[in-house]
Every structure is written in C-alpha cells, then in structure tokens.
PDB file of C-alpha atoms in Angstrom:
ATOM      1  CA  UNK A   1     -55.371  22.135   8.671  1.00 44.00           C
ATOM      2  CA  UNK A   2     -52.953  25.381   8.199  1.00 43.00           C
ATOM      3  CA  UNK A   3     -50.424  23.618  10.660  1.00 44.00           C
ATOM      4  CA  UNK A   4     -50.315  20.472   8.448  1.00 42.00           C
ATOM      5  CA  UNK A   5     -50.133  22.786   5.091  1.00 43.00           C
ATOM      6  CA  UNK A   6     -47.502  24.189   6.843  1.00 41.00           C
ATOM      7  CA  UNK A   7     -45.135  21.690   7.544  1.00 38.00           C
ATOM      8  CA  UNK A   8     -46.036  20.284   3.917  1.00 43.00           C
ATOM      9  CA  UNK A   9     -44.573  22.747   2.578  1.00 44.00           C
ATOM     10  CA  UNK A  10     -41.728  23.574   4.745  1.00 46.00           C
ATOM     11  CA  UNK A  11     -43.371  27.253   5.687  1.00 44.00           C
ATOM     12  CA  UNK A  12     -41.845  26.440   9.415  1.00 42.00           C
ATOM     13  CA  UNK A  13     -38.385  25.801   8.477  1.00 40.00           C
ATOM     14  CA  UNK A  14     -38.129  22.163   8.970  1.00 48.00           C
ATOM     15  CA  UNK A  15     -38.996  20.863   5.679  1.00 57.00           C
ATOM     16  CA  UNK A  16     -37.144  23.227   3.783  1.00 73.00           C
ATOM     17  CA  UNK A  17     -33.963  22.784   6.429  1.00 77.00           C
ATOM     18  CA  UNK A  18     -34.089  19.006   5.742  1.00 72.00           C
ATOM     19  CA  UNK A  19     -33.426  19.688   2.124  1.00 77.00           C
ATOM     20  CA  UNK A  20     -30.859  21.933   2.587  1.00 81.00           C
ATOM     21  CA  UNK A  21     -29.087  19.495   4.702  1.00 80.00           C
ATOM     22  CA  UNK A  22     -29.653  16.703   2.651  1.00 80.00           C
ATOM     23  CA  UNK A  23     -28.664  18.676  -0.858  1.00 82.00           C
ATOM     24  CA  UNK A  24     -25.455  19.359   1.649  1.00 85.00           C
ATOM     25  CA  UNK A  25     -24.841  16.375   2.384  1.00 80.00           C
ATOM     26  CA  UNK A  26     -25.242  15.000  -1.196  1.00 82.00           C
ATOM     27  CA  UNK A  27     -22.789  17.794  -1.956  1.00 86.00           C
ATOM     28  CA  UNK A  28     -19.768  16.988   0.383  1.00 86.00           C
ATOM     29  CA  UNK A  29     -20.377  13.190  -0.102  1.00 83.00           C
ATOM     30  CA  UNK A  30     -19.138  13.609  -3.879  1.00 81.00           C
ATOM     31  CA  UNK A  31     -16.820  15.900  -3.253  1.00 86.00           C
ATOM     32  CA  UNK A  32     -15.385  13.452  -0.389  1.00 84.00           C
ATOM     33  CA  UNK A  33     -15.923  10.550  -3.372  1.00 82.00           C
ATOM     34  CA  UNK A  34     -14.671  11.775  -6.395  1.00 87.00           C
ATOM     35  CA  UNK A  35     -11.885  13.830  -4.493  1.00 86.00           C
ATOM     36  CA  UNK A  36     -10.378  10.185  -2.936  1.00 83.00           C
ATOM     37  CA  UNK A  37     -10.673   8.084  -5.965  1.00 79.00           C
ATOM     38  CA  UNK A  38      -8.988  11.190  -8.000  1.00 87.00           C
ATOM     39  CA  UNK A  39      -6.219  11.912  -5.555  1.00 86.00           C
ATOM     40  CA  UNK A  40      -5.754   8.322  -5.604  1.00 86.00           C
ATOM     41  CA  UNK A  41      -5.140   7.871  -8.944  1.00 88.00           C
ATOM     42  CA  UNK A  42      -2.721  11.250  -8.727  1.00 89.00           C
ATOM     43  CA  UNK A  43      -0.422   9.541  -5.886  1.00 93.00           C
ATOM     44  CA  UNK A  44      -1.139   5.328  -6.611  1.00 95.00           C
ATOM     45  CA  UNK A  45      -0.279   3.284  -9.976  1.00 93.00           C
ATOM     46  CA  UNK A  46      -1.725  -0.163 -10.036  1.00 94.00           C
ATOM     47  CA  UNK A  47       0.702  -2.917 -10.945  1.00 95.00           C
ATOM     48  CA  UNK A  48       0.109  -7.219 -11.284  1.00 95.00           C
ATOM     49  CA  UNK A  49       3.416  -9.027 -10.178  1.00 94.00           C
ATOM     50  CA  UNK A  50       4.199 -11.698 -12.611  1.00 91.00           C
ATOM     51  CA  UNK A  51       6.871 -13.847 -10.799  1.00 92.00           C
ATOM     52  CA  UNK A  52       6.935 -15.717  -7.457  1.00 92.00           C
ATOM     53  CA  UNK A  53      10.114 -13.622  -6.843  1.00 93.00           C
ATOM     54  CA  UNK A  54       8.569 -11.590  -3.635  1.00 95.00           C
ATOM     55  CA  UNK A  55       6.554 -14.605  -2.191  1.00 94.00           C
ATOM     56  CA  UNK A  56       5.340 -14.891   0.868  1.00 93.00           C
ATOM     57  CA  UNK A  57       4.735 -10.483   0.730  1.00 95.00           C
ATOM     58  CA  UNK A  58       3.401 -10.849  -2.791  1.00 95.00           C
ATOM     59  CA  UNK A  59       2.253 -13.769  -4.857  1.00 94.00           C
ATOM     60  CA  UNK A  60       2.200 -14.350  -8.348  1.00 94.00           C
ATOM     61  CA  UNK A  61      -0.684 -12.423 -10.212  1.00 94.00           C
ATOM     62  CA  UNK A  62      -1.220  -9.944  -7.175  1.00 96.00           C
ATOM     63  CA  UNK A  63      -2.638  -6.868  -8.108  1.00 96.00           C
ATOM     64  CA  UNK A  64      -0.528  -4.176  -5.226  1.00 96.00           C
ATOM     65  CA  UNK A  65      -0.851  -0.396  -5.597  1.00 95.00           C
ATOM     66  CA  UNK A  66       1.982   1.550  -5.012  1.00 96.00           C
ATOM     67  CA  UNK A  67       2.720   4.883  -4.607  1.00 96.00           C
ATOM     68  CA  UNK A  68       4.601   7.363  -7.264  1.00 96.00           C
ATOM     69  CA  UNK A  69       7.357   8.603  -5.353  1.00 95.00           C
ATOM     70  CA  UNK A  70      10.577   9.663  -5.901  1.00 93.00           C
ATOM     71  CA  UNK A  71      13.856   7.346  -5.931  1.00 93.00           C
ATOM     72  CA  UNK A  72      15.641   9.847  -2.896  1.00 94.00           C
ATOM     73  CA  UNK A  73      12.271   9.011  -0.515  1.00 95.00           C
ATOM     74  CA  UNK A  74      13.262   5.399  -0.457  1.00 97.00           C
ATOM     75  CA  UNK A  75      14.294   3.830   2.721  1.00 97.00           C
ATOM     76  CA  UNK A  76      15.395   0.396   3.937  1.00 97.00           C
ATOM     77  CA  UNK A  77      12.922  -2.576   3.923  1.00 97.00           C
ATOM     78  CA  UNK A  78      10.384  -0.600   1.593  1.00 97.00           C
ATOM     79  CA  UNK A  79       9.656  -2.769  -1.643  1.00 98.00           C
ATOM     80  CA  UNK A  80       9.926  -1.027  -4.420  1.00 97.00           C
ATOM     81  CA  UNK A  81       8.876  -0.439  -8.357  1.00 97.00           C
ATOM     82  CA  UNK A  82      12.021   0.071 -10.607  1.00 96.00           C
ATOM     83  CA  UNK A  83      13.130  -0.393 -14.080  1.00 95.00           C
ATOM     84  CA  UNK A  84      17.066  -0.977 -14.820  1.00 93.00           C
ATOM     85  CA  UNK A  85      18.092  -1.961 -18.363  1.00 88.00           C
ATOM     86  CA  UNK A  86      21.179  -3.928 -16.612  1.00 88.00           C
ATOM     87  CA  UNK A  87      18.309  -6.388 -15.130  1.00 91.00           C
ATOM     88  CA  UNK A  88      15.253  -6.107 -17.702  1.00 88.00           C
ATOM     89  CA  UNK A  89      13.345  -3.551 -19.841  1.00 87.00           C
ATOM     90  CA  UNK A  90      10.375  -3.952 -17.673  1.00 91.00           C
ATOM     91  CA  UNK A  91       9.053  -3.142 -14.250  1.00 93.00           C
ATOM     92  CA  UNK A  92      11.084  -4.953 -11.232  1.00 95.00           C
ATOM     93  CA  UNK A  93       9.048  -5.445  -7.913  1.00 96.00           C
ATOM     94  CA  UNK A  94      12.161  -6.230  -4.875  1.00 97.00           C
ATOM     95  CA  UNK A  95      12.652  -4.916  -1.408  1.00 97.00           C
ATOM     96  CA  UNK A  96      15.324  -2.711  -0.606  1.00 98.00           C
ATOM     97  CA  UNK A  97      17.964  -4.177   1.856  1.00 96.00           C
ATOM     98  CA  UNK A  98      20.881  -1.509   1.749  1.00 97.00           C
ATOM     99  CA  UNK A  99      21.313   1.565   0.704  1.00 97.00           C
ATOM    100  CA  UNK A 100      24.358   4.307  -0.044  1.00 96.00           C
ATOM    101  CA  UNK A 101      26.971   3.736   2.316  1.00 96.00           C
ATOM    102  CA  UNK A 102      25.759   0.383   3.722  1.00 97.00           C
ATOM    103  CA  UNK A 103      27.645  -2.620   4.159  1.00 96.00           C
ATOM    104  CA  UNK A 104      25.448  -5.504   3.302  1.00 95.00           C
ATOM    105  CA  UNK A 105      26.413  -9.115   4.277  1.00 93.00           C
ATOM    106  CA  UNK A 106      26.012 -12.760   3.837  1.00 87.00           C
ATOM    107  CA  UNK A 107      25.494 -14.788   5.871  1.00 79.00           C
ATOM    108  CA  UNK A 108      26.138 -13.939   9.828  1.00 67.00           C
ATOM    109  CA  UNK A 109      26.121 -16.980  11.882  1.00 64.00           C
ATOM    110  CA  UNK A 110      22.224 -17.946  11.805  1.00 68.00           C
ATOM    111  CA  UNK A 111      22.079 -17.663   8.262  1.00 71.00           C
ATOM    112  CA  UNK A 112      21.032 -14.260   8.367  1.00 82.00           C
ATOM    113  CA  UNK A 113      21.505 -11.201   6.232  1.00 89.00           C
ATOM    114  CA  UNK A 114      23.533  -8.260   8.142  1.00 92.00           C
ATOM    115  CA  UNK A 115      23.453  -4.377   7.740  1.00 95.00           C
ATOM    116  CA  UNK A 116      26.773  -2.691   8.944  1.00 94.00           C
ATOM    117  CA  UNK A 117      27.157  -5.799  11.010  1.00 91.00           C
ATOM    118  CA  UNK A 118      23.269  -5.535  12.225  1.00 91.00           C
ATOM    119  CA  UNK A 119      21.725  -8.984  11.549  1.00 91.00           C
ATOM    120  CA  UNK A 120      18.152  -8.803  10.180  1.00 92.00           C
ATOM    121  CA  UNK A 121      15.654 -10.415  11.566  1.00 91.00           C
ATOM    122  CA  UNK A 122      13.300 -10.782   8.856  1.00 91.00           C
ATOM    123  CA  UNK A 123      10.049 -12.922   9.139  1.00 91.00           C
ATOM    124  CA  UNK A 124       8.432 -11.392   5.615  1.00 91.00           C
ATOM    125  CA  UNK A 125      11.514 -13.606   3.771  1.00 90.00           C
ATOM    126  CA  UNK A 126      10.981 -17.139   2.609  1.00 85.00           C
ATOM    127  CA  UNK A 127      12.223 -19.645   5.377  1.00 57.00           C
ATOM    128  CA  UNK A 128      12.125 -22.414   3.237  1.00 66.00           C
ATOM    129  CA  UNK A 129      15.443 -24.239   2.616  1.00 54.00           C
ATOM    130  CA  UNK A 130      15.924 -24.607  -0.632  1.00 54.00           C
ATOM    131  CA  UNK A 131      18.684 -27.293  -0.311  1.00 50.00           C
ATOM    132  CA  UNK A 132      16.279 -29.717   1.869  1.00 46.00           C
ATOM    133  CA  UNK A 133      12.818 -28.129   1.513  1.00 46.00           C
ATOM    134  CA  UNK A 134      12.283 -27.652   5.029  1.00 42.00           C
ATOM    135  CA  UNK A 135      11.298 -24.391   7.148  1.00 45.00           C
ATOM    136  CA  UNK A 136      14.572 -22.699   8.703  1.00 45.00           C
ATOM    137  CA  UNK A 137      14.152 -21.819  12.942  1.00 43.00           C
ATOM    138  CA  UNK A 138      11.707 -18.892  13.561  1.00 41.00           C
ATOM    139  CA  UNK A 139      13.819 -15.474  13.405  1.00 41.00           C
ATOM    140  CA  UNK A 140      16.115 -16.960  10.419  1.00 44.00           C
ATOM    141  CA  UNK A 141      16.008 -16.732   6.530  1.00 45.00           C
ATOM    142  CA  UNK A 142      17.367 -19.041   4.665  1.00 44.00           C
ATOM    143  CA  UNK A 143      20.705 -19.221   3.170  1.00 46.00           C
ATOM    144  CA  UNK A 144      21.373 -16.569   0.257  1.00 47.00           C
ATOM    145  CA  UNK A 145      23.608 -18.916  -1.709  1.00 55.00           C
ATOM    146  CA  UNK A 146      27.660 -17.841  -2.579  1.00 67.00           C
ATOM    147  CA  UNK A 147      28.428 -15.548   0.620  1.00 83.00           C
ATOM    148  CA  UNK A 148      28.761 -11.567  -0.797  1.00 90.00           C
ATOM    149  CA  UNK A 149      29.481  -8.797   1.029  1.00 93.00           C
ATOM    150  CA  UNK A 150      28.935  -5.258  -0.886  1.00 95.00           C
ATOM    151  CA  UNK A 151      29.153  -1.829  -0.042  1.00 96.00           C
ATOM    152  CA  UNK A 152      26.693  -0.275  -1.468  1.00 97.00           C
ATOM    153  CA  UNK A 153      28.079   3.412  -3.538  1.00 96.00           C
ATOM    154  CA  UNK A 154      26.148   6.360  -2.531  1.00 96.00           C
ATOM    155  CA  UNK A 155      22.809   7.100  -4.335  1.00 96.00           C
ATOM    156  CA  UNK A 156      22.226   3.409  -5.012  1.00 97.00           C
ATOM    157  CA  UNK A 157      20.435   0.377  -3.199  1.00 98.00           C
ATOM    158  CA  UNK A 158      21.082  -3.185  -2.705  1.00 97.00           C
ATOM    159  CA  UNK A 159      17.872  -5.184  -3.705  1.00 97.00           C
ATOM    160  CA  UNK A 160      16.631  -8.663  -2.769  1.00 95.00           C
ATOM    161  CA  UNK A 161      13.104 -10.218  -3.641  1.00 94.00           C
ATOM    162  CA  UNK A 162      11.727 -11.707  -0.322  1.00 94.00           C
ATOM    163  CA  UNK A 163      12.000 -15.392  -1.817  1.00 92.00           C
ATOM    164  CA  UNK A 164      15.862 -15.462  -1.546  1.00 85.00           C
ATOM    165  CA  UNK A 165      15.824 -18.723  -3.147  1.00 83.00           C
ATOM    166  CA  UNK A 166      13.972 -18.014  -5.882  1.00 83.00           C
ATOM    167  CA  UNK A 167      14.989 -14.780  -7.046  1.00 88.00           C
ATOM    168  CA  UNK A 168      17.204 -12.816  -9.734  1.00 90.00           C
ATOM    169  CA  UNK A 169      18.183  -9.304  -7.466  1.00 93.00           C
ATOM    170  CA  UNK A 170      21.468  -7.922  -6.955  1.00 94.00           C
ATOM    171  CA  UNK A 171      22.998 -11.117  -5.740  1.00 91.00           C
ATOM    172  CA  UNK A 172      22.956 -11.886  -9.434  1.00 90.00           C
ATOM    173  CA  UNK A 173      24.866  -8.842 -10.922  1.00 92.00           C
ATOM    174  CA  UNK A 174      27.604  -9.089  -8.049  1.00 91.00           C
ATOM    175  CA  UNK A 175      30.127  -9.305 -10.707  1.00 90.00           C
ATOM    176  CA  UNK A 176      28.901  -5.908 -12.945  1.00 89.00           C
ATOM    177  CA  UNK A 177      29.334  -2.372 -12.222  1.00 86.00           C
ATOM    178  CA  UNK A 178      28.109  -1.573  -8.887  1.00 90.00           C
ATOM    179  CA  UNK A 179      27.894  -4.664  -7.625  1.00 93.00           C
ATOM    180  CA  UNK A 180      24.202  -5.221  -8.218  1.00 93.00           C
ATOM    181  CA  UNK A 181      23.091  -2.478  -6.664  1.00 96.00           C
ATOM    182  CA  UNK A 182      20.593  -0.077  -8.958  1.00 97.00           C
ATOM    183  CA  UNK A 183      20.443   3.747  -8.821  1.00 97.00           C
ATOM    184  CA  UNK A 184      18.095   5.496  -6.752  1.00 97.00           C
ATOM    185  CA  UNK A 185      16.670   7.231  -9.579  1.00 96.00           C
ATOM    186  CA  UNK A 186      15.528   4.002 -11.438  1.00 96.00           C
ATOM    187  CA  UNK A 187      12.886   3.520  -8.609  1.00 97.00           C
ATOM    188  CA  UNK A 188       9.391   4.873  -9.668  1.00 96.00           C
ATOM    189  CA  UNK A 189       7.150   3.590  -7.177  1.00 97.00           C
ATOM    190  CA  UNK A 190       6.835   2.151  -3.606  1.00 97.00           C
ATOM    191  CA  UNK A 191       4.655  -0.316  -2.786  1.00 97.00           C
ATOM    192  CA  UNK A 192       2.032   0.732  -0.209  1.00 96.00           C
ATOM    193  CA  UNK A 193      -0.844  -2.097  -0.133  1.00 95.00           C
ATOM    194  CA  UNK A 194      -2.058  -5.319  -1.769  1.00 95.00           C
ATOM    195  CA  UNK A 195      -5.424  -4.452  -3.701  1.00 93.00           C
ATOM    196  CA  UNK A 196      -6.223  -7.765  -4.959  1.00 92.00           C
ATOM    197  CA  UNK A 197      -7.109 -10.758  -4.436  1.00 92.00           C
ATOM    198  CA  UNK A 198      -6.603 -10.252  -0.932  1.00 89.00           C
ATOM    199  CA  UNK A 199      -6.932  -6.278   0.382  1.00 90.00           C
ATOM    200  CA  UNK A 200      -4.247  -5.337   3.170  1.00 92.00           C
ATOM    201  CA  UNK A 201      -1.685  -2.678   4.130  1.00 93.00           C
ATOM    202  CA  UNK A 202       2.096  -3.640   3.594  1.00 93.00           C
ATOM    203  CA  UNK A 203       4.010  -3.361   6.890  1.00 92.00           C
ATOM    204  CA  UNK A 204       7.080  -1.682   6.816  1.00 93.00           C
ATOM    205  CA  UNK A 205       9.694  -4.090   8.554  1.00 94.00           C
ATOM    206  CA  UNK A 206      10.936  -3.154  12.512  1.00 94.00           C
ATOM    207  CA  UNK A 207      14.050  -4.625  11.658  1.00 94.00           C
ATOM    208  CA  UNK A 208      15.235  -1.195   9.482  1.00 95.00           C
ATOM    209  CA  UNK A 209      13.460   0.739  11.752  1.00 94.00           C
ATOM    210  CA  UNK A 210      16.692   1.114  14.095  1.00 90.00           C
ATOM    211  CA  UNK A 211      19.213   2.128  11.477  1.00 93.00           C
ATOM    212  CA  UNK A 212      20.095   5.559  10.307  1.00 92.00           C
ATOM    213  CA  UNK A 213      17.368   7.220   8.358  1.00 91.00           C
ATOM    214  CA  UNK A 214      15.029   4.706   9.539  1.00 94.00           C
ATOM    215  CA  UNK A 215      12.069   3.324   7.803  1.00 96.00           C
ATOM    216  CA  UNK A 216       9.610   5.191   5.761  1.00 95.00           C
ATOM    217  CA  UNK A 217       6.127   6.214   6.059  1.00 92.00           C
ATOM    218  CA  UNK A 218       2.874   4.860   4.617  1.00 90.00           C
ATOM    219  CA  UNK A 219       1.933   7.177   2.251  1.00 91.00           C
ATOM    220  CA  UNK A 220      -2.162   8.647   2.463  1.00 92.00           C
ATOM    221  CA  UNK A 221      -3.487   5.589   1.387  1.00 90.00           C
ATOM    222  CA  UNK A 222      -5.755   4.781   3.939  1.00 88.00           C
ATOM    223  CA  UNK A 223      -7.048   8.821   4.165  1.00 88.00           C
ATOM    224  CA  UNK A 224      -7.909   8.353   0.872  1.00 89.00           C
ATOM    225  CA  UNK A 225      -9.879   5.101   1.413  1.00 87.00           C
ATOM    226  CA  UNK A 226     -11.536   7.051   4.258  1.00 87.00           C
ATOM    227  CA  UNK A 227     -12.887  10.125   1.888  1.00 87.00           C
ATOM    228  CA  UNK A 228     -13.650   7.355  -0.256  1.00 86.00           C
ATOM    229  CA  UNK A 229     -16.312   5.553   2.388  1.00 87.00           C
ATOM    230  CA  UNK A 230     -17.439   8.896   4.077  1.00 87.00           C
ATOM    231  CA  UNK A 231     -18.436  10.268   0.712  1.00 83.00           C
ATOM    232  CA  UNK A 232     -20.233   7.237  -0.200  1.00 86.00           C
ATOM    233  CA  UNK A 233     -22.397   7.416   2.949  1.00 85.00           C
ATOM    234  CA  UNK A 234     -23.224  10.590   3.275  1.00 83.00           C
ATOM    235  CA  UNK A 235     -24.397  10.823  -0.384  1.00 84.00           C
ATOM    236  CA  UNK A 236     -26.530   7.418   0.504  1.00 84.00           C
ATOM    237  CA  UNK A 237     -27.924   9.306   3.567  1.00 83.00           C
ATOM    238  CA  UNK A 238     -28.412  12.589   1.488  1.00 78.00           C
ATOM    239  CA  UNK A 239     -30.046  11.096  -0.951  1.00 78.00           C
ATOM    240  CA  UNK A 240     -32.577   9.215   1.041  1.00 78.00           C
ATOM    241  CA  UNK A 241     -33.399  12.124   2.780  1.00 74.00           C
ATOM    242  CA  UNK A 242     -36.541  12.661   0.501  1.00 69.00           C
ATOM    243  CA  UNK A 243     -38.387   9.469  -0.074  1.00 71.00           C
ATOM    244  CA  UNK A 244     -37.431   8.713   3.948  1.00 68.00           C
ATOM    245  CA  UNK A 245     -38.895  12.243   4.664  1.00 63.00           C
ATOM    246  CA  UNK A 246     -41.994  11.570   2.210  1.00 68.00           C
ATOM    247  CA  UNK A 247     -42.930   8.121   3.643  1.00 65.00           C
ATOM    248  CA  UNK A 248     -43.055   9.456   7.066  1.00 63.00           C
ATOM    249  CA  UNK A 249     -45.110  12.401   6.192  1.00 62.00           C
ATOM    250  CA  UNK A 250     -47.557  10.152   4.427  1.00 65.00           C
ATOM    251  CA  UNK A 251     -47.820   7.848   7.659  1.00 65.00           C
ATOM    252  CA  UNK A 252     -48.436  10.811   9.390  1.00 65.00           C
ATOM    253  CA  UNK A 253     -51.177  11.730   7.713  1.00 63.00           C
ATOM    254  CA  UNK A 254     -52.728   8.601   7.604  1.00 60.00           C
ATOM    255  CA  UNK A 255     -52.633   8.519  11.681  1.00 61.00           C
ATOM    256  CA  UNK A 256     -54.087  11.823  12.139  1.00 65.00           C
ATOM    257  CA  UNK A 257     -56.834  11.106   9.166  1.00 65.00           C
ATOM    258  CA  UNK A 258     -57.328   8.006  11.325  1.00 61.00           C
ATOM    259  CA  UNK A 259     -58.058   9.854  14.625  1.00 56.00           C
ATOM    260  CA  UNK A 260     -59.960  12.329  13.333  1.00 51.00           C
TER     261      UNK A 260
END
C-alpha cells in the first residue's frame, strides 16, 4: 500500500519527473511555435498575384510568400516583388533575367533568350506559341516578339514575367530611360514559395546558376516551417502527458485491485 501511495504521488521521482518533462516539453513546444510563426512574419510578406503575367510559376489569384529582402541580394532567375512608378503604382511580381552589366538578347537561333551570349534554357517560361497556339520543342521558349538586345546599366535589372506572351515587363519600356530595366532598389521582396492554393517551394532556375554571381539562396523558410511542426508536437505530447499518465495509473490499479 505505501509503494502504490508512493508512486501516486510521485515520492519516487517518477511521477514528479514526468511532469517536469512534460511542463518542458509544453514549454519549448511554444517557444518552437510562436518563435516560427513570429520570425516568419519578421522575414515573409504575403502577396495574391492578380494577372496571368507569371503563368505557368504563378497563376492568377495565387497567394506566394516572399521574403523582405533587400534590392542588392537579388540575383538572376529569382522572381521578384517591386514597385516602379514608370510601370504602375502598385506591386509588380516578374523574374529577373539580367542584371548590371549584362547583355540580354532576343532571340538566339532556337528562339531562346541569351545572357552575354549564354542561351537560357528555361522550362518555368510559357512554351506556348502565341502566333499558332501550339507548344514550342522541349528546351525552347517561345518567341519574345520585336528582337531587343539591352545592356542592362549597373544597379538595375532586366525583368520578364514567365508568360512572355502575355506580359507587360521591360520589353515594353525598351524605348524609355534605361531601357526597361528597373532599379535595384525598387525591389522589396523575393519570392520564396507558393502558400496557396497549392503549397510548394519555388526553384531557383539551373540555367543562372553558371553565370557570375550565380543564383541565390532560399531564404529560412522551410526552418521556420520546421519550428513551426516541432513546436506543435511536442506541446501535443506535453500536454497529454497527464490524462495519458492518469489513465494508465487508473488501469493499474484496477489490475492489482483485481488480483488481490
């Protein structure tokens, strides 16, 4: 009878251990929790892209989240959240093609874009024709339109929206001040994942990854996600620690009542 009073009340340690592990685990769960979704909100801005202008990457009413950054962290192929008052008064979603010093091209002899005489092979771009409606050879995007060639002036980029036949990007301000190119500084944002309706990490193109400066990196997203989950189960598990612990002790009891 003194054993069982014992380890009802925790007088051997292992009662009053399991609560302190529990009441731990509780702890660092919401830390883990709260301390994702907050740093989240610190690094990530939610936006909803209104036009078809970035299709196949990012369809019309898409809810992405993309991180704050700043405009000198931006690298080729990353798509990117800028406002310029030369294109509209409101947030711009486009992928970056070139940036200061490059010499961007149209159209090498597959119909493809080139970088300082690179061609890009890029299979996130619309390979829809939009002349006959029918899907350009795997490896090719479709043609851009009047052929351009631009070099872009340092501290700018050269932007395109993935749907080259569908989209107002630099290729319609060839004729202003830079070319079409916007300042680095007008960028606010990259864009790291889709959130909604469909949940998925954006790629960062190869096809940059082999030019000077390379491509960027994904930013802590999917850390954050991580703390997120982990702090979710272990409060879960924490908190069921004591009606778990209380349930077997009660079964227990009944079994020994039984035998004796």
């Amino acid at each position: 009878m003194g054993g069982t009073q014992a380890i009802r009340s925790g007088k051997d340690g292992r009662g009053g251990l399991g609560n302190v592990l529990s009441g731990l685990a509780v702890a660092i769960g919401f830390a883990l929790f709260l301390g994702g979704f907050v740093w989240g909100a610190f690094l990530y801005q939610p936006y909803t892209v209104p036009t078809d202008s970035m299709m196949p990457t990012v369809r019309p009413g898409d809810r992405v989240l993309a991180q704050r950054i700043d405009g000198e962290e931006v690298r080729r192929g990353d798509v990117v959240i800028f406002t310029d008052s030369m294109w509209s008064d409101s947030p711009m979603v486009k992928r970056v093609v070139g940036i200061g010093g490059d010499t961007v091209k149209c159209c090498g002899a597959g119909g493809e874009l080139t970088v300082n005489g690179t061609p890009l092979d890029e299979p996130y771009a619309d390979t829809t024709r939009p002349d006959t409606g029918l899907a350009m050879p795997p490896g090719q995007a479709p043609p851009s339109g009047t052929p351009f060639e631009v070099t872009v002036p340092e501290g700018n980029l050269f932007l395109l929206g993935d749907r080259r036949a569908a989209s107002l990007d630099s290729r319609a301000h060839l004729q202003e001040a830079g070319q079409g190119t916007v300042p680095r500084s007008a960028v606010s944002a990259r864009v790291d994942a889709l959130a909604w309706p469909s949940a998925k990490m954006l790629e960062r193109p190869a096809t940059y990854a082999g030019l000077p400066g390379g491509i960027s990196r994904p930013g802590p997203l999917r850390l954050q996600l991580v703390a997120v989950a982990a702090g979710a189960v272990l409060v879960l598990l924490g908190a069921a620690y004591g009606p778990l612990a209380r349930v077997l002790g009660r079964t227990r009891r009944q079994e020994r009542a039984g035998v004796s």
